[in-house]
Short mmCIF file of C-alpha atoms in Angstrom, two decimals:
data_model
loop_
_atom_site.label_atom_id
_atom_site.label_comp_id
_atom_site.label_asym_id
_atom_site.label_seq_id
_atom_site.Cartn_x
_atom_site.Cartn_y
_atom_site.Cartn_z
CA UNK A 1 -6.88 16.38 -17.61
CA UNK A 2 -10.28 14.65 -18.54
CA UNK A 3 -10.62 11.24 -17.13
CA UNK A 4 -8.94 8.81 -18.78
CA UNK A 5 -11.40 6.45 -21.27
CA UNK A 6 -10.00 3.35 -19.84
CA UNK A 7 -10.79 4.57 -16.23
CA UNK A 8 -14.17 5.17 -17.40
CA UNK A 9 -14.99 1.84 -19.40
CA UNK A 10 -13.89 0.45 -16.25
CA UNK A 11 -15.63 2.50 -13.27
CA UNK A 12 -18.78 1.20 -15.02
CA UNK A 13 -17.76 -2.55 -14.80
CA UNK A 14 -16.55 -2.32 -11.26
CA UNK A 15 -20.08 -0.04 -10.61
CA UNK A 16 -22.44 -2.87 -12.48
CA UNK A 17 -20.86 -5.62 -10.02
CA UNK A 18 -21.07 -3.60 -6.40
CA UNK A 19 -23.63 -4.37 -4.00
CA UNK A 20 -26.32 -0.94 -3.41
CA UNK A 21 -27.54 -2.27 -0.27
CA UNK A 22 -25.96 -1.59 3.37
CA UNK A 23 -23.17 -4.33 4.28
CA UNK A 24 -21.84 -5.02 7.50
CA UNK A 25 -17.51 -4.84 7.67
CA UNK A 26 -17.78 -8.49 7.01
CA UNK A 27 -19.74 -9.05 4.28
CA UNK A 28 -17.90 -5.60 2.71
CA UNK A 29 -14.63 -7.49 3.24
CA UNK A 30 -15.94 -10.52 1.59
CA UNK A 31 -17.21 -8.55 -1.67
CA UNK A 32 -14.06 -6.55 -2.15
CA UNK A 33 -12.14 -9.33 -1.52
CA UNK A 34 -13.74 -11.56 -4.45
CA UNK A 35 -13.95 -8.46 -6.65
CA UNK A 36 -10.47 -7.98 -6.46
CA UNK A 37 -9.31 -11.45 -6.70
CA UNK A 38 -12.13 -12.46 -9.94
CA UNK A 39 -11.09 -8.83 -11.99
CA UNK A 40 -7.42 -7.22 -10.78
CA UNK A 41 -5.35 -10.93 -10.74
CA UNK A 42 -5.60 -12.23 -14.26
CA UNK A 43 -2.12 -11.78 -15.16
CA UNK A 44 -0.12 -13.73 -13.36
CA UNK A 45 3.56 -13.42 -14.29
CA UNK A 46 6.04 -16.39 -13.40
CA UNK A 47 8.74 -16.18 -10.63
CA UNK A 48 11.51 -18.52 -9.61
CA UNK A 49 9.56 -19.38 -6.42
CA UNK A 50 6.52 -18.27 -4.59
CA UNK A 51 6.55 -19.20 -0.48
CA UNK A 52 3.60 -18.40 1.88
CA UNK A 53 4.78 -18.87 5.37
CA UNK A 54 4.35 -17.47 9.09
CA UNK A 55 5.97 -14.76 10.68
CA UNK A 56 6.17 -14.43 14.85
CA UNK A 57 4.30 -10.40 16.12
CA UNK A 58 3.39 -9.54 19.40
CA UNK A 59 0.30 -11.01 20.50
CA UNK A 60 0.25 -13.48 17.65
CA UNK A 61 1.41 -14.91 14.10
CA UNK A 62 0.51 -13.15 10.94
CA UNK A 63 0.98 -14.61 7.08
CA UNK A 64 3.02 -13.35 4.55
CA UNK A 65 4.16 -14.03 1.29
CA UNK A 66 7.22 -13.88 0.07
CA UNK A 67 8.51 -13.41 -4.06
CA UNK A 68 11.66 -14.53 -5.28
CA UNK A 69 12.14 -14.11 -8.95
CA UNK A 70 15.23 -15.84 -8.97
CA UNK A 71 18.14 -17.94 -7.69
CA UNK A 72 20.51 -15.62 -6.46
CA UNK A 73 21.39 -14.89 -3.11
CA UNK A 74 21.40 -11.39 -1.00
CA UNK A 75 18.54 -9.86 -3.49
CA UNK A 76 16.82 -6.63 -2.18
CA UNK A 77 13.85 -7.15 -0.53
CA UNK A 78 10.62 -4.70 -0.37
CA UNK A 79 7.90 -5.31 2.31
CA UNK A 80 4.56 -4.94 0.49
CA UNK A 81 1.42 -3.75 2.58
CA UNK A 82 -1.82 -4.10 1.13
CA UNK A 83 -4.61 -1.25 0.37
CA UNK A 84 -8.58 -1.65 1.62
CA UNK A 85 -8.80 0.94 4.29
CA UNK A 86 -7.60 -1.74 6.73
CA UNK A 87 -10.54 -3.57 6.26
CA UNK A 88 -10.36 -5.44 3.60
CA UNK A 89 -7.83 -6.87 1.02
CA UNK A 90 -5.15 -10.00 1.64
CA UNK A 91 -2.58 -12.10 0.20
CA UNK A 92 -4.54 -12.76 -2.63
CA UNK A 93 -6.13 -9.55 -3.76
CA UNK A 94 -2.35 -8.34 -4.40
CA UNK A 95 -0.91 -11.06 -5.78
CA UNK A 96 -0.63 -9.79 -9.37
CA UNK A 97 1.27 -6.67 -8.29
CA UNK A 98 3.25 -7.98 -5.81
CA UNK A 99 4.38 -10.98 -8.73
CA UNK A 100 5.13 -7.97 -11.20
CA UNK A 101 7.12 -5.58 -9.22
CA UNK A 102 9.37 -8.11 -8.03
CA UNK A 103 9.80 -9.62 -11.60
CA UNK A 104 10.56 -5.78 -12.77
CA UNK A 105 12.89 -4.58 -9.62
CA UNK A 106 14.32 -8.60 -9.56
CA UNK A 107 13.68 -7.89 -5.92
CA UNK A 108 11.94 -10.14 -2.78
CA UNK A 109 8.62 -9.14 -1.92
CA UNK A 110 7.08 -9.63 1.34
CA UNK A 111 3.65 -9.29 0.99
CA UNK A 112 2.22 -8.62 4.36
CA UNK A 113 -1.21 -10.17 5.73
CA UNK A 114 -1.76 -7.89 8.35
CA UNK A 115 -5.24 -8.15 10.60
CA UNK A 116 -7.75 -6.05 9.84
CA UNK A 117 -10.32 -4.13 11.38
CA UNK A 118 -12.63 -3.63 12.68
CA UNK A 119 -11.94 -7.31 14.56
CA UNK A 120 -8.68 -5.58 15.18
CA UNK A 121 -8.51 -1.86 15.88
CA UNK A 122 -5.42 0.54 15.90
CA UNK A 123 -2.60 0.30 16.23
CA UNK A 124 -2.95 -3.55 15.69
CA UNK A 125 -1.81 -3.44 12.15
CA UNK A 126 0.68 -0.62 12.98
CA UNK A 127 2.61 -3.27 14.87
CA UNK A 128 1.98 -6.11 12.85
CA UNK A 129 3.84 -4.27 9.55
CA UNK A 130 6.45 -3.23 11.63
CA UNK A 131 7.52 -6.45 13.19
CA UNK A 132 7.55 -7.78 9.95
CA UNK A 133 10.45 -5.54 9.21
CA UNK A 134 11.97 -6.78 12.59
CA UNK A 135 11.94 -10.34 11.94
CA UNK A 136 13.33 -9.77 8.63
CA UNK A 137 16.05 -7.89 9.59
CA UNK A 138 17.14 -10.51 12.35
CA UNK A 139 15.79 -13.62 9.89
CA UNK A 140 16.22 -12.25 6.23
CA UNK A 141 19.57 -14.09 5.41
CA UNK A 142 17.50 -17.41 5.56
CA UNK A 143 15.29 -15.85 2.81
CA UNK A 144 18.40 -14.77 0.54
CA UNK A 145 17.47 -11.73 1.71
CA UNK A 146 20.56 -8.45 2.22
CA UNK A 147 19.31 -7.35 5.22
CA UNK A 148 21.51 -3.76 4.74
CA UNK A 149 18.42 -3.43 1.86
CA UNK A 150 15.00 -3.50 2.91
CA UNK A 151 12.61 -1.26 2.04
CA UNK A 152 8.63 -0.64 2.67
CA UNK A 153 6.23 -0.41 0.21
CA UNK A 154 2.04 0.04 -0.06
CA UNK A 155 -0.89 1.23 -1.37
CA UNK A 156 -4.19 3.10 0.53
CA UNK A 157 -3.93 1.79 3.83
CA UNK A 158 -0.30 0.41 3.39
CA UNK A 159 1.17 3.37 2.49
CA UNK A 160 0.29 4.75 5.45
CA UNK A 161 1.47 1.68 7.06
CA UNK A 162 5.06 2.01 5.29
CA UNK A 163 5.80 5.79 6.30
CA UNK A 164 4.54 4.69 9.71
CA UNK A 165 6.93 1.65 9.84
CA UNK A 166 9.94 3.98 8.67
CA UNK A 167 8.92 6.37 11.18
CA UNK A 168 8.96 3.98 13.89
CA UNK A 169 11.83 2.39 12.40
CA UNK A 170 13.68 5.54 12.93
CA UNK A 171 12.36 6.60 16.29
CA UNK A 172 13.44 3.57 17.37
CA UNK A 173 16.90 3.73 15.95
CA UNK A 174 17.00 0.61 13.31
CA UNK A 175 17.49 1.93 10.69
CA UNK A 176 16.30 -1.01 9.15
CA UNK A 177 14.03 0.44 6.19
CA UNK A 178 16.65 2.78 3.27
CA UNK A 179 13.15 3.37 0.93
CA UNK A 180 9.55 4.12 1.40
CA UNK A 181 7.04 3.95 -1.44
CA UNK A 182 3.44 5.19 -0.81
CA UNK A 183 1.01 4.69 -3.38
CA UNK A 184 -1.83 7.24 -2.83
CA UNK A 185 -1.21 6.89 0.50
CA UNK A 186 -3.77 7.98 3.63
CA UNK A 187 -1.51 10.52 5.81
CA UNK A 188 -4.22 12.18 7.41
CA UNK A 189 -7.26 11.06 9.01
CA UNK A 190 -8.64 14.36 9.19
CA UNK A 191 -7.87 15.63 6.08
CA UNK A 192 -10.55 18.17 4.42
CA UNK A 193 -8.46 19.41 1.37
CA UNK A 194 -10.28 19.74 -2.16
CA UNK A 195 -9.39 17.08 -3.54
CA UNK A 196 -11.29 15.18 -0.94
CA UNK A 197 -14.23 16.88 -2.06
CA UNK A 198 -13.57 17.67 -5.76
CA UNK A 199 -13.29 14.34 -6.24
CA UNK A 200 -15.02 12.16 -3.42
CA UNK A 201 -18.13 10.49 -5.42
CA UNK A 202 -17.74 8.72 -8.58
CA UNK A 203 -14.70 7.79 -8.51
CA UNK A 204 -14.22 4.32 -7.10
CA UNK A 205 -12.83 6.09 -3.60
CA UNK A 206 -15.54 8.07 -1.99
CA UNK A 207 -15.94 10.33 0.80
CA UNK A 208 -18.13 8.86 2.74
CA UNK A 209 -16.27 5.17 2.10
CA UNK A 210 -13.32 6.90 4.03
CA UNK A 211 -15.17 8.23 7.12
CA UNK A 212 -16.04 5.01 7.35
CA UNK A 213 -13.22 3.02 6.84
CA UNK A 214 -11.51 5.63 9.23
CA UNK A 215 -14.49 4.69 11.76
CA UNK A 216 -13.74 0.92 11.76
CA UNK A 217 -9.94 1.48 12.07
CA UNK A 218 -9.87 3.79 15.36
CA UNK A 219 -10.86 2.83 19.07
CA UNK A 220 -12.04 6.67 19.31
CA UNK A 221 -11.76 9.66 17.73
CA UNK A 222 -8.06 10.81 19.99
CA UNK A 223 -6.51 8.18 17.76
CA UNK A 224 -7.36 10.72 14.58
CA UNK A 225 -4.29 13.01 16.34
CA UNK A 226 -1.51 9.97 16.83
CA UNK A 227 1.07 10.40 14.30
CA UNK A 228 0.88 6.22 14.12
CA UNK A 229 -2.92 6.93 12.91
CA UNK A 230 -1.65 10.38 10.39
CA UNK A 231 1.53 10.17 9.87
CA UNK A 232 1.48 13.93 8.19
CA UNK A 233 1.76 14.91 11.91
CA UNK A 234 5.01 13.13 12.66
CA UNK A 235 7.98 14.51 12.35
CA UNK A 236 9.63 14.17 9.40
CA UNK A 237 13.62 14.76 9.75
CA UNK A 238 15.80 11.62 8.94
CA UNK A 239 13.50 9.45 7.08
CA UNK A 240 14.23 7.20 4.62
CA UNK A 241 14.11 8.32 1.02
CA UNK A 242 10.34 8.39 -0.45
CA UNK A 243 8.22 8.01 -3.55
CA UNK A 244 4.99 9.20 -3.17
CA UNK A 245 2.20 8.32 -5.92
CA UNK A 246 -1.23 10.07 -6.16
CA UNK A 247 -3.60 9.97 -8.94
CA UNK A 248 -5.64 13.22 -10.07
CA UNK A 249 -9.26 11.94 -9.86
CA UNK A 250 -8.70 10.70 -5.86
CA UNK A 251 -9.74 12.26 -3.22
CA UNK A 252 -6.65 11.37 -1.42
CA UNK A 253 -4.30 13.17 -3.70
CA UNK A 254 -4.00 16.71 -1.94
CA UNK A 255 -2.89 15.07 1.12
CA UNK A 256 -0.58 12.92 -0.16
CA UNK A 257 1.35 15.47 -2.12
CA UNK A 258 1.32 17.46 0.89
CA UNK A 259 2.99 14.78 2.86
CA UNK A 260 5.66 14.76 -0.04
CA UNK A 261 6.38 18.77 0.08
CA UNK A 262 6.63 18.10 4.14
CA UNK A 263 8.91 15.57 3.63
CA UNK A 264 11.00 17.56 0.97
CA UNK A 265 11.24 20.54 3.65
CA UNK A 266 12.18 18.49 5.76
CA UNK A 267 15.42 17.42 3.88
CA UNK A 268 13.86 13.70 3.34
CA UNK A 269 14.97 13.08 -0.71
CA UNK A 270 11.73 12.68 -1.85
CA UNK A 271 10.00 11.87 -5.55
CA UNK A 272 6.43 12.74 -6.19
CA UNK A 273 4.35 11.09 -9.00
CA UNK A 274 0.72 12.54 -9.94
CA UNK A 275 -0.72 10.52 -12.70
CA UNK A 276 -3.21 12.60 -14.87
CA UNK A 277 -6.63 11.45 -15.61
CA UNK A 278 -6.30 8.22 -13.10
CA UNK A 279 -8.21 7.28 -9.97
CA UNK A 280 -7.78 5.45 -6.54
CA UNK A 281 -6.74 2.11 -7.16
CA UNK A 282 -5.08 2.47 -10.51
CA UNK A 283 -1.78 0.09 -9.70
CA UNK A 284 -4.08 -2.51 -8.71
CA UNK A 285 -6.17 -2.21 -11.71
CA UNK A 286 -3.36 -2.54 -14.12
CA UNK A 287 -4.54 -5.23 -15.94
CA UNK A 288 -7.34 -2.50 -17.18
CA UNK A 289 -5.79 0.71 -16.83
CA UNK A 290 -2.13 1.03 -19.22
CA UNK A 291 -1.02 3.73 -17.03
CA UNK A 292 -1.01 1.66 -13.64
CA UNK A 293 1.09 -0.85 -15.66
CA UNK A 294 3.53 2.37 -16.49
CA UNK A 295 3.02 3.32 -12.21
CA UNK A 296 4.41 -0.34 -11.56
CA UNK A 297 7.44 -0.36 -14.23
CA UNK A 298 8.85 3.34 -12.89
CA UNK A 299 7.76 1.25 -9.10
CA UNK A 300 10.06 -1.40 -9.92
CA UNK A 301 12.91 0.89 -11.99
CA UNK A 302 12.62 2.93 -8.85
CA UNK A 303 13.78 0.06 -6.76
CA UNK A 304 16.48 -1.00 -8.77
CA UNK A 305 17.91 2.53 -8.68
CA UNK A 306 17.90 2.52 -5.23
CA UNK A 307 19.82 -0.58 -4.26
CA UNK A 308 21.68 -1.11 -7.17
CA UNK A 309 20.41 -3.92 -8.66
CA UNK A 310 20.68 -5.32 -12.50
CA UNK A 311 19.43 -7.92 -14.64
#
């Protein structure tokens, strides 16, 4: 399908407002952070209570944020990892989406603020997602949390993070997480499908941006091949269910859909979601784009189906 006229108008606000000129990791964290924040957090929907606290990981304390959009006790909760090619992004620049899927699912979010490289390298954030999960199963009941339904969601960079925490979840015999949800997920750090070309310029997401972002993430190039790095290379028996989410116009799309047929072959019940005419990013940009506020309502409905839960 032809790009969608929204995605256009707004590709050429987001374009007018990005530097041209070379930034260190830094300064590129501070400008997509403030971008983020000043256009794709506007909408604000109310919640029963909003809680920013600590949480305990190995080799130190990370924040988090947690979403309850109501009273009641034992909700569902969904761990929510943040995209920006773990380099950027925070509490903040997801607040807006985190806020709306739990007011649509009725569910606990955990929004996760995971460190980010390249201060930290791989598998630093690997470990700080999944001990997230941990602590929450051991610690959710405090929360109003049912611990017996947890699951892992995230865009970019956290959806690779939540098909990595299920697989470790698994491999490790928790069985802790009962639902992924990748939103045009990175599975494969060496991925050269067309889509990565087709569409890898012009489109918000580019080529090059991901080489890069792939450079500040690793220690050295071996960590392209670990399964914790590209998940597509784990195996995939016995994993939760999984929603996968791609958009047409991103050059991550082929290799997310792939991950979804792998998973589907492998027996994993598995839902796959291309959305016509949209680019990287489109959930987050929402406020702009109608059809990332349709992603985030079949998100949410997605949720509820899963564990159950009514209004």
């Amino acid at each position: 399908m032809p790009l969608d006229p929204q995605v256009k108008e707004l590709l050429t606000k987001i374009n007018l407002l990005l530097p041209t000129t070379p930034l260190t990791p830094q300064e590129f964290r501070k400008v997509r952070n403030e971008l983020f924040i000043k256009m794709f957090n506007n909408e604000k929907v109310g919640l029963y209570n909003i809680r920013d606290m600590t949480i305990p990981v190995r080799n130190g304390d990370i924040k988090v944020r947690v979403y309850f959009p109501n009273q009641r006790e034992n909700l569902p909760a969904v761990v929510y990892y943040h995209g920006g090619g773990f380099v950027y992004g925070n509490l903040d620049t997801h607040d807006s989406v985190c806020r709306l899927i739990s007011k649509l699912s009725n569910t606990i979010i955990v929004s996760v603020d995971y460190r980010l490289a390249p201060e930290h390298k791989f598998p630093t954030q690997v470990y700080d997602a999944y001990d997230v999960v941990k602590w929450l199963a051991n610690n959710g009941g405090k929360l109003s949390i049912d611990t017996s339904k947890i699951a892992v969601a995230g865009d970019s960079a956290g959806g690779n993070l939540s098909t990595v925490v299920s697989i470790l979840d698994r491999d490790n015999g928790e069985n802790v997480v009962k639902y992924q949800i990748m939103i045009y997920p990175i599975v494969n750090m060496l991925d050269s499908s067309p889509s990565m070309y087709n569409y890898g310029d012009g489109y918000f997401l580019t080529y090059e941006r991901i080489l890069w972002y792939n450079k500040q993430y690793v220690k050295e190039d071996s960590d392209y091949y670990n399964p914790l790095a590209s998940p597509i290379l784990a195996e995939s028996h016995n994993l939760p269910p999984a929603l996968i989410i791609t958009a047409e116009y991103d050059p991550l799309r082929d290799q997310g859909e792939m991950y979804a047929h792998k998973l589907k072959v492998s027996g994993v019940k598995t839902i796959s979601l291309r959305y016509n005419g949209m680019i990287h990013g489109f959930v987050s940009f929402y406020e702009y784009l109608d059809t990332g506020k349709e992603a985030i309502h079949h998100i949410a409905s997605s949720i509820r189906k899963m564990f159950n839960v009514f209004y």
